[in-house]
Short mmCIF file of C-alpha atoms and ligand atoms in Angstrom, two decimals:
data_model
loop_
_atom_site.label_atom_id
_atom_site.label_comp_id
_atom_site.label_asym_id
_atom_site.label_seq_id
_atom_site.Cartn_x
_atom_site.Cartn_y
_atom_site.Cartn_z
CA MET A 1 97.43 137.37 133.42
CA ARG A 2 98.31 133.60 131.65
CA SER A 3 100.76 134.18 129.34
CA ALA A 4 100.01 133.92 126.39
CA TYR A 5 102.23 130.88 125.82
CA THR A 6 100.33 129.78 129.04
CA ARG A 7 97.18 129.34 127.01
CA ARG A 8 98.41 128.14 124.29
CA LEU A 9 99.10 125.14 126.36
CA PHE A 10 95.91 125.09 128.02
CA TYR A 11 94.26 125.21 124.84
CA ASP A 12 96.50 122.49 123.63
CA LEU A 13 96.04 120.21 126.49
CA ARG A 14 92.75 120.47 126.03
CA VAL A 15 92.58 118.96 122.58
CA GLU A 16 94.18 116.05 123.60
CA SER A 17 92.40 115.12 126.20
CA VAL A 18 89.40 114.94 123.72
CA VAL A 19 90.61 113.10 120.82
CA SER A 20 88.20 110.37 120.05
CA ASN A 21 89.47 106.50 120.65
CA LYS A 22 89.56 105.94 117.37
CA LEU A 23 90.50 101.59 117.82
CA ASP A 24 86.54 101.50 118.45
CA ALA A 25 86.34 102.07 114.22
CA VAL A 26 89.00 98.91 114.14
CA HIS A 27 87.22 96.13 112.39
CA ASP A 28 87.95 92.34 110.16
CA VAL A 29 89.24 93.55 106.92
CA LEU A 30 90.13 90.03 105.02
CA LEU A 31 94.09 90.90 104.71
CA MET A 32 94.34 89.62 101.02
CA GLY A 33 97.64 92.28 99.71
CA PRO A 34 101.04 91.63 100.52
CA GLY A 35 100.94 91.26 104.38
CA PRO A 36 99.36 91.26 106.70
CA SER A 37 97.68 88.28 106.13
CA CYS A 38 94.76 86.97 108.78
CA VAL A 39 96.16 86.10 112.59
CA TYR A 40 95.30 82.91 114.13
CA PRO A 41 91.87 83.65 116.14
CA ASP A 42 94.28 81.39 118.30
CA VAL A 43 96.72 83.78 117.84
CA TYR A 44 94.91 87.00 119.05
CA ARG A 45 93.95 84.58 122.15
CA ALA A 46 97.77 84.26 123.05
CA LEU A 47 98.44 88.08 122.42
CA ALA A 48 96.42 88.49 125.37
CA HIS A 49 97.74 86.17 127.57
CA PRO A 50 99.02 87.94 131.10
CA THR A 51 102.75 90.49 130.37
CA LEU A 52 105.74 87.88 132.19
CA GLY A 53 109.01 88.92 133.12
CA HIS A 54 111.19 88.49 130.66
CA LEU A 55 113.44 86.62 132.70
CA ASP A 56 110.77 84.44 134.74
CA PRO A 57 111.18 79.93 134.00
CA LEU A 58 107.86 79.30 132.64
CA PHE A 59 109.02 82.49 129.85
CA ILE A 60 112.36 80.79 129.14
CA ALA A 61 110.77 77.77 128.90
CA ILE A 62 108.23 79.00 126.36
CA MET A 63 111.44 81.11 125.05
CA ASP A 64 112.78 77.23 124.17
CA ASP A 65 109.73 75.77 122.60
CA ILE A 66 109.57 78.32 120.13
CA LYS A 67 113.04 77.40 119.36
CA THR A 68 112.51 74.22 118.45
CA LEU A 69 109.74 74.79 116.21
CA LEU A 70 111.50 76.89 114.83
CA ARG A 71 113.71 74.95 113.53
CA THR A 72 112.04 72.40 112.97
CA LEU A 73 109.74 74.92 110.55
CA MET A 74 112.99 75.96 108.73
CA GLN A 75 114.30 72.53 108.59
CA THR A 76 117.93 73.79 110.53
CA THR A 77 119.51 71.54 113.81
CA ASN A 78 121.15 75.24 113.81
CA ARG A 79 121.80 76.06 117.54
CA ALA A 80 121.45 79.69 116.77
CA THR A 81 118.09 79.96 115.45
CA LEU A 82 115.47 82.95 118.17
CA PRO A 83 113.37 85.94 116.69
CA MET A 84 114.73 88.69 116.86
CA SER A 85 113.01 91.63 118.10
CA GLY A 86 111.27 93.77 114.81
CA THR A 87 109.94 92.85 111.83
CA GLY A 88 110.93 91.46 109.06
CA SER A 89 113.20 94.18 108.11
CA ALA A 90 115.23 94.25 111.58
CA GLY A 91 116.03 90.24 110.13
CA MET A 92 117.55 91.61 106.78
CA GLU A 93 119.17 93.61 108.82
CA ALA A 94 120.56 91.99 111.83
CA ALA A 95 121.57 89.45 108.91
CA PHE A 96 123.78 91.89 106.84
CA VAL A 97 125.35 93.34 110.26
CA ASN A 98 126.14 90.27 112.12
CA LEU A 99 127.84 88.74 108.64
CA VAL A 100 129.61 91.66 106.51
CA LYS A 101 132.63 93.07 107.60
CA PRO A 102 133.66 96.62 106.07
CA GLY A 103 135.46 95.87 102.68
CA ASP A 104 133.89 93.04 102.19
CA ALA A 105 132.01 91.73 98.31
CA VAL A 106 129.05 91.01 98.89
CA LEU A 107 127.21 89.69 95.55
CA VAL A 108 123.11 90.54 95.85
CA LEU A 109 120.63 88.93 93.89
CA VAL A 110 117.90 91.01 92.67
CA ASN A 111 115.12 90.76 90.63
CA GLY A 112 112.44 92.83 92.49
CA VAL A 113 111.56 95.65 95.72
CA PHE A 114 113.11 92.91 98.28
CA GLY A 115 116.31 91.66 96.58
CA LYS A 116 116.84 95.79 96.24
CA ARG A 117 116.52 96.66 99.72
CA MET A 118 119.30 93.93 100.65
CA ALA A 119 121.43 95.92 98.33
CA GLU A 120 121.05 98.99 99.90
CA VAL A 121 121.80 97.00 103.78
CA ALA A 122 124.96 95.85 102.84
CA GLY A 123 126.12 98.99 101.20
CA ARG A 124 125.21 100.72 104.66
CA LEU A 125 128.13 98.82 106.15
CA ARG A 126 130.48 99.53 103.28
CA ALA A 127 130.55 96.73 101.76
CA GLN A 128 131.62 96.26 98.22
CA VAL A 129 128.25 95.73 97.06
CA ASP A 130 127.47 94.06 93.61
CA THR A 131 124.17 93.26 92.52
CA LEU A 132 123.56 90.80 89.49
CA GLU A 133 119.48 92.28 88.50
CA PHE A 134 116.60 90.06 86.58
CA ASP A 135 113.86 91.09 85.05
CA TRP A 136 110.81 91.47 87.73
CA GLY A 137 108.66 88.82 87.30
CA THR A 138 111.44 86.37 86.16
CA PRO A 139 113.15 85.00 88.65
CA VAL A 140 116.16 84.56 89.17
CA VAL A 141 119.13 82.59 86.45
CA PRO A 142 120.87 79.89 88.51
CA GLU A 143 123.21 79.58 85.77
CA THR A 144 124.00 83.08 85.67
CA VAL A 145 124.58 83.14 89.33
CA ALA A 146 127.62 80.75 89.10
CA ALA A 147 129.58 82.40 86.08
CA ARG A 148 129.49 85.85 88.25
CA LEU A 149 131.04 83.29 91.07
CA GLN A 150 132.88 82.31 89.35
CA MET A 151 134.29 85.35 87.63
CA LYS A 152 134.71 86.82 91.45
CA ASP A 153 135.02 86.48 94.67
CA TYR A 154 132.82 86.54 97.21
CA ALA A 155 132.32 87.35 101.28
CA LEU A 156 128.59 86.52 101.11
CA VAL A 157 125.55 85.59 98.42
CA ALA A 158 121.86 86.74 99.26
CA VAL A 159 118.69 86.42 97.42
CA VAL A 160 114.63 86.99 98.11
CA HIS A 161 113.13 82.84 98.17
CA ALA A 162 109.70 84.76 97.57
CA GLU A 163 109.97 87.90 95.94
CA THR A 164 106.88 89.85 97.43
CA SER A 165 107.02 92.77 95.34
CA THR A 166 106.74 90.80 92.09
CA GLY A 167 104.70 86.94 93.47
CA VAL A 168 108.19 85.04 91.91
CA ARG A 169 110.24 82.26 93.82
CA ASN A 170 114.02 82.19 93.05
CA PRO A 171 115.60 79.04 92.89
CA VAL A 172 117.75 79.12 95.86
CA ASP A 173 118.05 75.50 95.58
CA LYS A 174 120.29 75.72 93.00
CA ILE A 175 122.05 79.10 93.51
CA GLY A 176 122.79 76.76 96.89
CA GLU A 177 124.83 74.48 94.85
CA SER A 178 127.30 76.86 93.23
CA VAL A 179 127.44 79.09 96.60
CA LYS A 180 128.25 76.53 98.58
CA MET A 181 131.76 75.82 95.66
CA SER A 182 132.24 78.96 95.87
CA GLY A 183 133.15 79.04 99.88
CA ALA A 184 130.64 82.26 99.96
CA LEU A 185 128.10 82.30 103.19
CA TYR A 186 124.15 82.18 101.67
CA LEU A 187 122.33 84.60 102.91
CA VAL A 188 118.68 83.96 102.33
CA ASP A 189 115.40 86.01 102.57
CA ALA A 190 112.15 83.60 103.31
CA VAL A 191 110.08 86.17 105.17
CA THR A 192 107.70 85.48 102.69
CA SER A 193 108.04 81.76 101.73
CA LEU A 194 108.38 80.48 105.12
CA GLY A 195 104.82 78.73 106.88
CA GLY A 196 104.33 78.61 102.51
CA ILE A 197 106.30 77.09 100.72
CA PRO A 198 109.09 74.35 102.08
CA VAL A 199 111.58 75.87 103.13
CA HIS A 200 114.94 73.87 103.73
CA MET A 201 117.52 75.28 105.47
CA ASP A 202 119.97 72.69 105.63
CA ALA A 203 119.89 70.59 102.60
CA TRP A 204 119.75 73.78 100.97
CA GLY A 205 123.47 74.86 102.28
CA ILE A 206 121.99 78.08 103.30
CA ASP A 207 123.56 79.74 106.14
CA LEU A 208 121.79 82.68 107.44
CA LEU A 209 118.03 82.28 106.90
CA TYR A 210 115.45 85.20 108.19
CA SER A 211 111.13 86.02 108.08
CA GLY A 212 109.14 87.44 109.25
CA THR A 213 105.33 87.11 111.53
CA GLN A 214 102.86 88.80 109.39
CA LYS A 215 103.12 86.75 106.32
CA CYS A 216 102.58 82.87 106.07
CA LEU A 217 102.75 82.57 110.05
CA SER A 218 100.12 84.78 110.02
CA CYS A 219 101.24 85.63 113.18
CA PRO A 220 101.00 90.23 113.87
CA PRO A 221 104.29 92.21 112.86
CA GLY A 222 106.70 92.51 115.33
CA LEU A 223 109.23 89.64 115.09
CA ALA A 224 111.61 88.76 112.10
CA PRO A 225 112.93 84.65 113.19
CA LEU A 226 116.16 83.24 112.85
CA SER A 227 118.65 80.67 111.92
CA CYS A 228 122.14 80.88 111.65
CA SER A 229 124.66 78.27 110.69
CA GLU A 230 127.62 77.26 112.68
CA ARG A 231 129.94 78.20 109.89
CA ALA A 232 128.39 82.28 110.23
CA LEU A 233 129.23 82.15 113.19
CA ALA A 234 132.63 81.28 113.22
CA LYS A 235 132.34 84.38 111.18
CA LEU A 236 131.26 86.17 113.08
CA ARG A 237 132.99 85.72 116.53
CA ALA A 238 136.21 86.17 114.82
CA ARG A 239 135.66 89.44 114.03
CA THR A 240 137.78 91.42 115.17
CA THR A 241 136.01 94.30 115.60
CA PRO A 242 132.68 94.31 117.06
CA VAL A 243 128.93 94.35 115.06
CA PRO A 244 128.06 98.04 114.53
CA ASN A 245 124.57 97.04 116.01
CA TRP A 246 124.06 96.88 119.91
CA TYR A 247 120.29 95.87 119.24
CA LEU A 248 120.56 93.40 116.82
CA ASP A 249 124.39 92.02 118.24
CA LEU A 250 123.37 88.11 117.78
CA SER A 251 127.06 87.51 119.65
CA LEU A 252 125.08 89.65 122.77
CA LEU A 253 121.27 87.83 121.84
CA LEU A 254 122.47 84.14 122.24
CA SER A 255 123.26 84.63 126.03
CA TYR A 256 119.44 85.11 126.13
CA TRP A 257 118.16 83.46 123.96
CA GLU A 258 120.93 79.58 125.19
CA GLY A 259 122.23 78.33 128.07
CA ALA A 260 121.06 77.46 131.72
CA LYS A 261 121.60 81.15 133.03
CA ARG A 262 119.70 84.19 130.91
CA ALA A 263 121.48 87.97 130.85
CA TYR A 264 119.03 90.07 129.61
CA HIS A 265 119.82 92.65 127.11
CA HIS A 266 116.46 94.10 126.08
CA THR A 267 113.39 93.36 127.46
CA ALA A 268 111.87 90.17 125.32
CA PRO A 269 108.37 91.75 123.63
CA ILE A 270 106.99 88.66 125.49
CA ASN A 271 103.18 88.97 124.53
CA MET A 272 104.42 89.49 120.84
CA LEU A 273 106.65 86.39 121.38
CA TYR A 274 103.10 84.50 123.27
CA GLY A 275 101.76 84.71 119.41
CA LEU A 276 104.45 83.64 117.50
CA TYR A 277 104.43 80.47 119.63
CA GLN A 278 100.53 80.02 119.82
CA ALA A 279 101.61 80.66 115.15
CA LEU A 280 103.76 78.09 115.45
CA GLN A 281 101.80 75.04 116.97
CA CYS A 282 98.65 75.80 114.66
CA VAL A 283 101.26 75.86 111.98
CA MET A 284 102.60 72.29 113.82
CA ALA A 285 99.17 70.85 114.71
CA GLU A 286 98.14 71.63 110.63
CA GLY A 287 101.23 69.27 109.80
CA LEU A 288 103.55 71.23 107.59
CA GLU A 289 102.55 69.33 104.48
CA ASN A 290 99.02 69.68 104.68
CA VAL A 291 100.39 73.42 105.32
CA TYR A 292 101.74 73.95 101.51
CA ALA A 293 99.60 71.55 100.27
CA ARG A 294 97.01 73.98 101.50
CA HIS A 295 98.39 77.26 99.85
CA ARG A 296 98.64 75.31 96.19
CA ASN A 297 95.45 74.20 96.24
CA MET A 298 93.43 77.88 97.05
CA HIS A 299 96.37 79.28 94.80
CA GLU A 300 95.33 77.14 92.28
CA LEU A 301 91.73 77.78 93.15
CA LEU A 302 92.71 81.59 92.85
CA VAL A 303 93.78 80.85 89.49
CA ALA A 304 91.28 79.64 87.87
CA GLU A 305 88.50 81.51 89.16
CA LEU A 306 89.67 84.40 88.22
CA GLY A 307 90.33 83.25 84.67
CA LYS A 308 86.74 82.86 84.64
CA LEU A 309 87.23 87.17 85.02
CA GLY A 310 89.85 86.67 82.44
CA LEU A 311 91.61 88.34 84.24
CA GLU A 312 95.88 86.85 83.57
CA ILE A 313 99.04 85.97 85.96
CA LEU A 314 101.47 88.44 85.16
CA VAL A 315 104.53 85.09 86.76
CA GLU A 316 105.36 81.91 84.49
CA PRO A 317 103.39 79.04 86.12
CA ASP A 318 106.97 77.54 87.24
CA TYR A 319 108.11 79.74 88.97
CA ARG A 320 104.61 82.27 90.30
CA LEU A 321 103.77 81.31 94.13
CA PRO A 322 101.24 80.18 95.09
CA MET A 323 101.14 83.10 99.08
CA LEU A 324 101.41 85.87 96.35
CA ASN A 325 99.58 86.27 92.46
CA ALA A 326 100.65 89.12 90.57
CA VAL A 327 97.45 89.77 88.75
CA LYS A 328 97.80 91.41 85.77
CA VAL A 329 95.67 95.07 85.23
CA PRO A 330 93.32 94.87 82.25
CA ALA A 331 93.74 97.55 80.13
CA GLY A 332 91.67 100.91 81.03
CA VAL A 333 90.41 99.79 84.65
CA ASP A 334 91.53 101.75 87.33
CA GLU A 335 93.76 100.71 89.60
CA ALA A 336 93.48 102.32 91.98
CA GLY A 337 90.33 102.21 92.44
CA VAL A 338 89.67 98.46 92.51
CA ARG A 339 91.65 98.57 95.31
CA ALA A 340 89.92 101.65 96.81
CA ARG A 341 86.67 100.30 96.31
CA LEU A 342 87.19 96.63 98.02
CA LEU A 343 88.26 98.32 100.99
CA GLY A 344 85.64 100.75 101.14
CA GLU A 345 82.66 98.63 99.70
CA HIS A 346 84.01 95.65 101.09
CA SER A 347 86.65 95.09 103.56
CA ILE A 348 88.69 93.89 101.50
CA GLU A 349 92.57 94.67 101.11
CA ILE A 350 94.94 93.40 97.98
CA GLY A 351 98.09 95.11 96.92
CA ALA A 352 99.57 97.40 93.95
CA GLY A 353 102.87 97.16 91.56
CA LEU A 354 106.00 98.33 93.52
CA GLY A 355 108.73 99.97 91.03
CA PRO A 356 108.12 99.05 87.65
CA LEU A 357 105.11 96.75 88.03
CA ALA A 358 102.93 100.23 89.51
CA GLY A 359 99.81 100.98 87.95
CA LYS A 360 100.20 97.47 85.51
CA ILE A 361 99.45 94.87 88.61
CA TRP A 362 97.32 93.58 92.24
CA ARG A 363 99.01 91.69 94.63
CA VAL A 364 96.49 89.35 96.43
CA GLY A 365 98.60 87.43 98.78
CA LEU A 366 97.12 84.03 100.41
CA MET A 367 98.98 83.55 102.89
CA GLY A 368 98.58 81.60 106.48
CA HIS A 369 95.41 82.00 107.77
CA THR A 370 94.06 84.02 104.29
CA ALA A 371 94.60 80.81 102.37
CA ARG A 372 91.03 79.04 102.64
CA ALA A 373 88.25 79.15 100.18
CA VAL A 374 85.67 81.13 101.45
CA ASN A 375 87.55 84.36 101.15
CA VAL A 376 88.83 83.42 97.48
CA GLN A 377 85.35 83.23 97.07
CA ARG A 378 84.69 86.04 98.74
CA LEU A 379 87.37 87.54 96.93
CA ILE A 380 85.94 86.71 93.32
CA GLU A 381 82.47 88.27 94.26
CA ALA A 382 83.69 91.42 94.86
CA LEU A 383 85.32 91.80 91.72
CA ARG A 384 83.03 90.38 89.42
CA ALA A 385 80.74 93.73 91.46
CA GLU A 386 83.50 95.88 90.65
CA LEU A 387 85.22 95.07 87.53
C1 PLP B 1 107.68 91.83 104.21
C2 PLP B 1 109.24 91.75 103.20
C3 PLP B 1 110.01 91.74 104.02
C4 PLP B 1 110.10 92.86 104.91
O1 PLP B 1 109.44 92.95 106.24
P1 PLP B 1 108.79 93.92 106.88
O2 PLP B 1 108.31 92.91 107.64
O3 PLP B 1 107.47 94.46 105.60
O4 PLP B 1 109.97 95.06 108.11
C5 PLP B 1 111.22 91.58 103.63
N1 PLP B 1 110.92 90.49 102.52
C6 PLP B 1 110.41 90.32 101.66
C7 PLP B 1 110.84 88.99 101.06
C8 PLP B 1 108.52 90.67 102.56
O5 PLP B 1 108.06 90.19 101.68
#
């Protein structure tokens, strides 16, 4: 006689074996939200290449090319430029965990979800975190930052370049001028900006910059390109206690990512790196200036077409992001209902508002491969049908 326990075990195993393969239901959705964006067809093909060993000389040559391409995209000469394993938030975690010591005074500039997340990450490292807050939907004001930096010494100042939660571009170049004068390290989140608007890491005095693959690089989520200045590396090397996170420790990772002899740290996500490699090749083949112009033009087309439907943008024109458009939900319109019908009836995904903007805006992404006129027109037709 089987016991009740083994009977249940048999039953569970039988149930599991008949689970249907849901991948059969996966279909093309036009991704016009805050990320992920539509993936380049060439990137899908790159992902399907045979997996190599993580120390295979051919793979190491690909890694070296990725570093070179990232330096061009970020406009930096930093040797320490590499993709971290993990999504954009892993880049954020890596940035803080390597550069912040317990007790460091850290200033985080907050005007949306991702600024808040930075303050949370820094706080968990037992830094003394101050925040300077600005209204959601408006940019960080460089003069306010400069005034704060005159009042107090900070080890590090952090800001988000493209605040995906609100559609605001922060003036990272201007803020950088006062950060440089203060002597603090300058940390910038370029998750949504990189590959969509110009990023000049060295010219803007940025010490640590990180990004993600699934926004304007149009690659699936899973990697966080990151670059670190020599000044920031010097602080890392001068630490008297180890970086408190082994996986994201840049000093260990660099022994895999550079040098004549590469040392195993963790197994690199080989196929994801093929994908990033191809995405960077796509961006370079189009040309950086052309890519930025396409984002700008598609943004202008979207705003003009939305205007014809009586829809307005939340952010002032000077600070609008081309790749993330915060569209005001008209009074009396069922915000979530429209989003659900766009997805269900039209296979178009757009994003909802977050925090104080929940229910008040839709977030329409024009990131990377998504930023095409056919996609803008398809969304406009669908909105016309649903509003
Ligand atoms: C998406 C995003 C992140 C987080 O990236 P994940 O890939 O979701 O971990 C961080 N910062 C900004 C500005 C983002 O848009």
